[in-house]
């Protein structure tokens, strides 16, 4: 049984985070987050929506009740408050709704998956805290992938190799945001698709994949392959269920990514 204090619970529009993990820019929000048992967070932009305090729910945005998906999130929050539901056992996947809208927003048609050879990837209904990444952000993975990452990290450290997580789980909405930010900087959709899969098709959605780096090495650069960390992963990662997803000349049209590894053990 996993306790809710170590889980991110997912709904299509809103995530429910355990308290104590999020940081805010304003003093008002920071005080609320520091006391919160759980925090409701909007997926599309990371906005904090409400803090679940011991004395009740504190809205952090105006018109909280008008937020998309808020009712489903509040039902799940109430579920967590039931004494006999302090642990969460049921794990599933979120529906692949709004996928066409995301693709069409980027000018992509429904044949993208067939052309790229990439499968659709649903978001898990719950993810486990697997530690923190290079930037001290919480790292979320599926529970067995989180255990495998911790074992991999410890084994590397035992051999004198430091591995750093750069990023783990990403929602469909977050992936769309990556495209929107790069488009705003002048990149084309086709250029972005050589580095990032379209929303709904990234392995990061699954909670099985993470980008890995090592200290003093820039993140997500091909130069990672020349580090002792990459050499160690190449020789040892498979023993822990991790596979490099995008080798050179992969059939998906994605550039060589020696930093991107996914857990595939059943």
Short mmCIF file of C-alpha atoms in Angstrom, two decimals:
data_model
loop_
_atom_site.label_atom_id
_atom_site.label_comp_id
_atom_site.label_asym_id
_atom_site.label_seq_id
_atom_site.Cartn_x
_atom_site.Cartn_y
_atom_site.Cartn_z
CA UNK A 1 0.00 0.00 0.00
CA UNK A 2 1.32 3.43 -0.95
CA UNK A 3 0.48 6.41 1.18
CA UNK A 4 -1.00 9.47 -0.44
CA UNK A 5 1.80 11.61 1.04
CA UNK A 6 4.14 10.19 -1.62
CA UNK A 7 1.76 10.27 -4.58
CA UNK A 8 0.79 12.70 -7.29
CA UNK A 9 -2.86 12.01 -8.15
CA UNK A 10 -3.91 12.86 -11.67
CA UNK A 11 -7.11 14.11 -13.25
CA UNK A 12 -7.38 15.27 -16.88
CA UNK A 13 -7.01 18.98 -16.02
CA UNK A 14 -5.68 19.10 -12.45
CA UNK A 15 -2.98 17.36 -10.43
CA UNK A 16 -3.20 16.80 -6.67
CA UNK A 17 0.24 17.08 -5.08
CA UNK A 18 1.17 16.18 -1.52
CA UNK A 19 1.92 19.23 0.60
CA UNK A 20 5.42 20.46 1.30
CA UNK A 21 6.86 19.94 -2.19
CA UNK A 22 5.87 23.11 -4.03
CA UNK A 23 7.34 26.59 -3.86
CA UNK A 24 5.49 29.82 -4.57
CA UNK A 25 6.62 33.31 -5.51
CA UNK A 26 4.18 35.24 -3.33
CA UNK A 27 4.37 35.19 0.47
CA UNK A 28 0.65 34.51 0.76
CA UNK A 29 0.80 31.41 -1.42
CA UNK A 30 4.08 30.25 0.14
CA UNK A 31 2.55 30.31 3.64
CA UNK A 32 -0.45 28.34 2.42
CA UNK A 33 1.65 25.77 0.58
CA UNK A 34 3.89 25.24 3.59
CA UNK A 35 0.85 24.21 5.67
CA UNK A 36 -1.10 22.36 2.99
CA UNK A 37 -1.85 18.66 3.21
CA UNK A 38 -2.43 18.66 -0.55
CA UNK A 39 -2.24 21.23 -3.34
CA UNK A 40 -4.37 21.42 -6.46
CA UNK A 41 -2.26 22.42 -9.48
CA UNK A 42 -3.49 23.30 -12.98
CA UNK A 43 -1.74 21.09 -15.51
CA UNK A 44 -1.61 23.39 -18.50
CA UNK A 45 0.49 26.10 -16.83
CA UNK A 46 1.42 24.86 -13.34
CA UNK A 47 -0.80 27.43 -11.59
CA UNK A 48 -1.57 26.60 -7.95
CA UNK A 49 -5.36 26.55 -7.61
CA UNK A 50 -6.07 25.65 -3.98
CA UNK A 51 -4.42 24.50 -0.78
CA UNK A 52 -6.03 21.80 1.33
CA UNK A 53 -5.40 23.15 4.84
CA UNK A 54 -6.38 21.53 8.16
CA UNK A 55 -9.10 24.18 8.57
CA UNK A 56 -10.45 23.73 5.04
CA UNK A 57 -9.83 24.46 1.36
CA UNK A 58 -8.13 27.78 0.56
CA UNK A 59 -8.61 29.03 -3.00
CA UNK A 60 -5.46 30.53 -4.50
CA UNK A 61 -7.16 31.82 -7.66
CA UNK A 62 -10.40 33.76 -8.20
CA UNK A 63 -13.49 31.80 -9.21
CA UNK A 64 -12.01 28.44 -8.26
CA UNK A 65 -15.33 26.69 -8.85
CA UNK A 66 -15.21 27.69 -12.52
CA UNK A 67 -11.90 25.96 -13.17
CA UNK A 68 -12.05 23.20 -15.78
CA UNK A 69 -12.06 19.82 -14.08
CA UNK A 70 -12.34 21.22 -10.56
CA UNK A 71 -15.27 19.03 -9.52
CA UNK A 72 -13.44 15.81 -10.37
CA UNK A 73 -10.38 17.03 -8.46
CA UNK A 74 -12.43 17.97 -5.40
CA UNK A 75 -14.13 14.58 -5.38
CA UNK A 76 -10.71 12.94 -5.37
CA UNK A 77 -9.54 15.27 -2.61
CA UNK A 78 -12.57 14.33 -0.49
CA UNK A 79 -11.74 10.70 -1.14
CA UNK A 80 -8.26 11.26 0.32
CA UNK A 81 -9.76 12.79 3.46
CA UNK A 82 -11.65 9.60 4.35
CA UNK A 83 -9.79 7.92 7.24
CA UNK A 84 -10.04 4.45 5.78
CA UNK A 85 -8.60 5.68 2.44
CA UNK A 86 -5.25 6.92 3.70
CA UNK A 87 -3.59 4.53 1.25
CA UNK A 88 -4.22 4.43 -2.49
CA UNK A 89 -4.21 1.07 -4.22
CA UNK A 90 -6.15 1.57 -7.44
CA UNK A 91 -3.89 2.51 -10.35
CA UNK A 92 -5.12 3.12 -13.85
CA UNK A 93 -4.73 5.49 -16.75
CA UNK A 94 -6.47 8.68 -17.72
CA UNK A 95 -8.60 8.74 -20.87
CA UNK A 96 -6.95 10.00 -24.04
CA UNK A 97 -9.46 12.79 -24.43
CA UNK A 98 -8.67 16.09 -26.12
CA UNK A 99 -5.80 14.45 -28.00
CA UNK A 100 -7.08 15.55 -31.40
CA UNK A 101 -7.45 19.12 -30.14
CA UNK A 102 -3.79 19.18 -29.08
CA UNK A 103 -2.59 17.78 -32.41
CA UNK A 104 -4.76 20.13 -34.43
CA UNK A 105 -3.51 23.10 -32.40
CA UNK A 106 -0.06 22.28 -33.79
CA UNK A 107 -1.29 21.73 -37.34
CA UNK A 108 -0.87 17.94 -37.09
CA UNK A 109 -3.44 15.47 -38.33
CA UNK A 110 -4.53 12.17 -36.80
CA UNK A 111 -1.99 10.26 -38.89
CA UNK A 112 0.99 11.55 -36.91
CA UNK A 113 1.24 8.39 -34.81
CA UNK A 114 1.26 6.09 -37.83
CA UNK A 115 3.85 8.20 -39.66
CA UNK A 116 6.17 8.44 -36.67
CA UNK A 117 5.71 4.88 -35.45
CA UNK A 118 5.18 6.23 -31.93
CA UNK A 119 2.37 4.72 -29.84
CA UNK A 120 -0.21 6.72 -27.96
CA UNK A 121 0.77 7.10 -24.30
CA UNK A 122 -1.87 7.60 -21.60
CA UNK A 123 -1.10 9.45 -18.38
CA UNK A 124 -1.09 7.36 -15.17
CA UNK A 125 -3.79 8.10 -12.62
CA UNK A 126 -1.10 8.19 -9.90
CA UNK A 127 2.67 8.60 -9.77
CA UNK A 128 5.21 8.02 -7.00
CA UNK A 129 7.77 10.50 -5.69
CA UNK A 130 11.11 9.13 -6.94
CA UNK A 131 13.31 11.80 -5.38
CA UNK A 132 14.29 15.15 -6.86
CA UNK A 133 15.88 16.17 -10.13
CA UNK A 134 18.93 18.35 -10.79
CA UNK A 135 16.87 21.48 -10.20
CA UNK A 136 15.39 20.24 -6.90
CA UNK A 137 12.02 19.66 -8.50
CA UNK A 138 10.04 16.58 -7.41
CA UNK A 139 10.64 13.65 -9.76
CA UNK A 140 7.47 11.65 -10.48
CA UNK A 141 7.51 8.14 -11.95
CA UNK A 142 5.35 5.03 -11.90
CA UNK A 143 5.96 3.17 -8.66
CA UNK A 144 8.03 0.27 -10.13
CA UNK A 145 9.98 2.68 -12.34
CA UNK A 146 10.70 4.83 -9.27
CA UNK A 147 12.08 1.79 -7.40
CA UNK A 148 14.19 0.85 -10.43
CA UNK A 149 15.57 4.40 -10.75
CA UNK A 150 16.54 4.51 -7.08
CA UNK A 151 18.32 1.17 -7.43
CA UNK A 152 20.06 2.28 -10.62
CA UNK A 153 21.15 5.55 -9.03
CA UNK A 154 22.50 3.79 -5.93
CA UNK A 155 24.40 1.18 -7.96
CA UNK A 156 26.05 3.88 -10.07
CA UNK A 157 27.02 5.82 -6.97
CA UNK A 158 28.55 2.67 -5.49
CA UNK A 159 30.74 2.53 -8.61
CA UNK A 160 31.73 6.18 -8.26
CA UNK A 161 29.34 7.49 -10.94
CA UNK A 162 26.85 10.26 -10.20
CA UNK A 163 23.60 10.15 -12.18
CA UNK A 164 21.18 13.07 -12.06
CA UNK A 165 17.56 13.02 -13.17
CA UNK A 166 16.82 15.95 -15.48
CA UNK A 167 13.09 15.30 -15.91
CA UNK A 168 10.58 12.49 -15.49
CA UNK A 169 6.82 12.46 -15.93
CA UNK A 170 5.28 15.14 -18.16
CA UNK A 171 1.57 15.57 -18.86
CA UNK A 172 0.04 15.96 -22.32
CA UNK A 173 -0.67 19.60 -21.52
CA UNK A 174 2.94 20.20 -20.44
CA UNK A 175 4.17 18.67 -23.69
CA UNK A 176 1.91 21.01 -25.64
CA UNK A 177 3.41 23.90 -23.66
CA UNK A 178 6.91 22.86 -24.78
CA UNK A 179 5.79 23.20 -28.39
CA UNK A 180 4.11 26.53 -27.75
CA UNK A 181 7.21 27.99 -26.10
CA UNK A 182 9.51 26.81 -28.90
CA UNK A 183 7.11 28.09 -31.55
CA UNK A 184 7.16 31.47 -29.83
CA UNK A 185 10.98 31.46 -30.20
CA UNK A 186 10.64 30.96 -33.95
CA UNK A 187 11.07 27.20 -34.35
CA UNK A 188 8.80 25.26 -36.68
CA UNK A 189 6.66 22.30 -35.65
CA UNK A 190 8.70 19.99 -37.86
CA UNK A 191 11.94 21.15 -36.24
CA UNK A 192 10.49 20.58 -32.77
CA UNK A 193 9.29 17.08 -33.71
CA UNK A 194 12.89 15.98 -34.23
CA UNK A 195 13.51 16.60 -30.52
CA UNK A 196 10.08 16.32 -28.85
CA UNK A 197 7.28 13.88 -29.63
CA UNK A 198 3.85 15.41 -30.16
CA UNK A 199 1.55 15.67 -27.13
CA UNK A 200 0.12 12.23 -26.39
CA UNK A 201 3.10 10.39 -27.91
CA UNK A 202 5.98 11.15 -25.53
CA UNK A 203 7.36 8.37 -23.34
CA UNK A 204 7.51 10.92 -20.54
CA UNK A 205 3.70 10.77 -20.28
CA UNK A 206 3.92 7.16 -19.11
CA UNK A 207 5.92 7.77 -15.94
CA UNK A 208 8.43 5.19 -17.17
CA UNK A 209 10.92 7.53 -18.85
CA UNK A 210 13.42 10.03 -17.55
CA UNK A 211 16.21 12.16 -18.92
CA UNK A 212 19.51 11.50 -17.17
CA UNK A 213 22.53 13.73 -16.77
CA UNK A 214 25.64 14.04 -14.65
CA UNK A 215 27.20 16.98 -12.77
CA UNK A 216 29.05 19.62 -14.83
CA UNK A 217 27.47 18.33 -18.06
CA UNK A 218 24.76 20.38 -19.82
CA UNK A 219 21.36 18.69 -19.88
CA UNK A 220 20.01 16.88 -22.94
CA UNK A 221 23.12 17.27 -25.10
CA UNK A 222 24.74 14.64 -27.32
CA UNK A 223 28.03 15.28 -25.49
CA UNK A 224 26.57 13.20 -22.62
CA UNK A 225 27.65 10.09 -24.54
CA UNK A 226 31.31 10.97 -23.86
CA UNK A 227 30.87 10.93 -20.07
CA UNK A 228 31.64 8.10 -17.62
CA UNK A 229 27.96 8.30 -16.62
CA UNK A 230 26.82 7.31 -20.11
CA UNK A 231 29.41 4.54 -20.31
CA UNK A 232 28.11 3.16 -17.01
CA UNK A 233 24.50 3.32 -18.23
CA UNK A 234 25.39 1.62 -21.50
CA UNK A 235 26.95 -1.27 -19.58
CA UNK A 236 24.55 -1.54 -16.63
CA UNK A 237 21.16 0.09 -17.22
CA UNK A 238 19.57 -2.99 -18.82
CA UNK A 239 20.07 -4.96 -15.61
CA UNK A 240 17.67 -2.52 -13.93
CA UNK A 241 15.15 -2.55 -16.79
CA UNK A 242 16.20 0.71 -18.48
CA UNK A 243 16.68 1.06 -22.23
CA UNK A 244 17.90 4.03 -24.27
CA UNK A 245 14.84 4.89 -26.36
CA UNK A 246 16.27 6.92 -29.23
CA UNK A 247 19.58 5.60 -30.55
CA UNK A 248 21.12 6.94 -33.72
CA UNK A 249 19.03 6.43 -36.86
CA UNK A 250 15.93 5.42 -34.89
CA UNK A 251 12.79 4.92 -37.01
CA UNK A 252 10.80 7.70 -35.31
CA UNK A 253 12.68 10.64 -36.79
CA UNK A 254 13.83 11.78 -33.34
CA UNK A 255 17.42 12.91 -32.93
CA UNK A 256 19.90 10.72 -31.07
CA UNK A 257 19.18 11.11 -27.34
CA UNK A 258 21.81 9.36 -25.21
CA UNK A 259 20.23 10.99 -22.14
CA UNK A 260 16.70 9.55 -22.56
CA UNK A 261 16.09 6.18 -20.88
CA UNK A 262 12.85 4.32 -20.21
CA UNK A 263 11.99 1.51 -17.82
CA UNK A 264 10.43 -1.45 -19.65
CA UNK A 265 10.61 -4.34 -17.23
CA UNK A 266 7.16 -5.90 -16.62
#
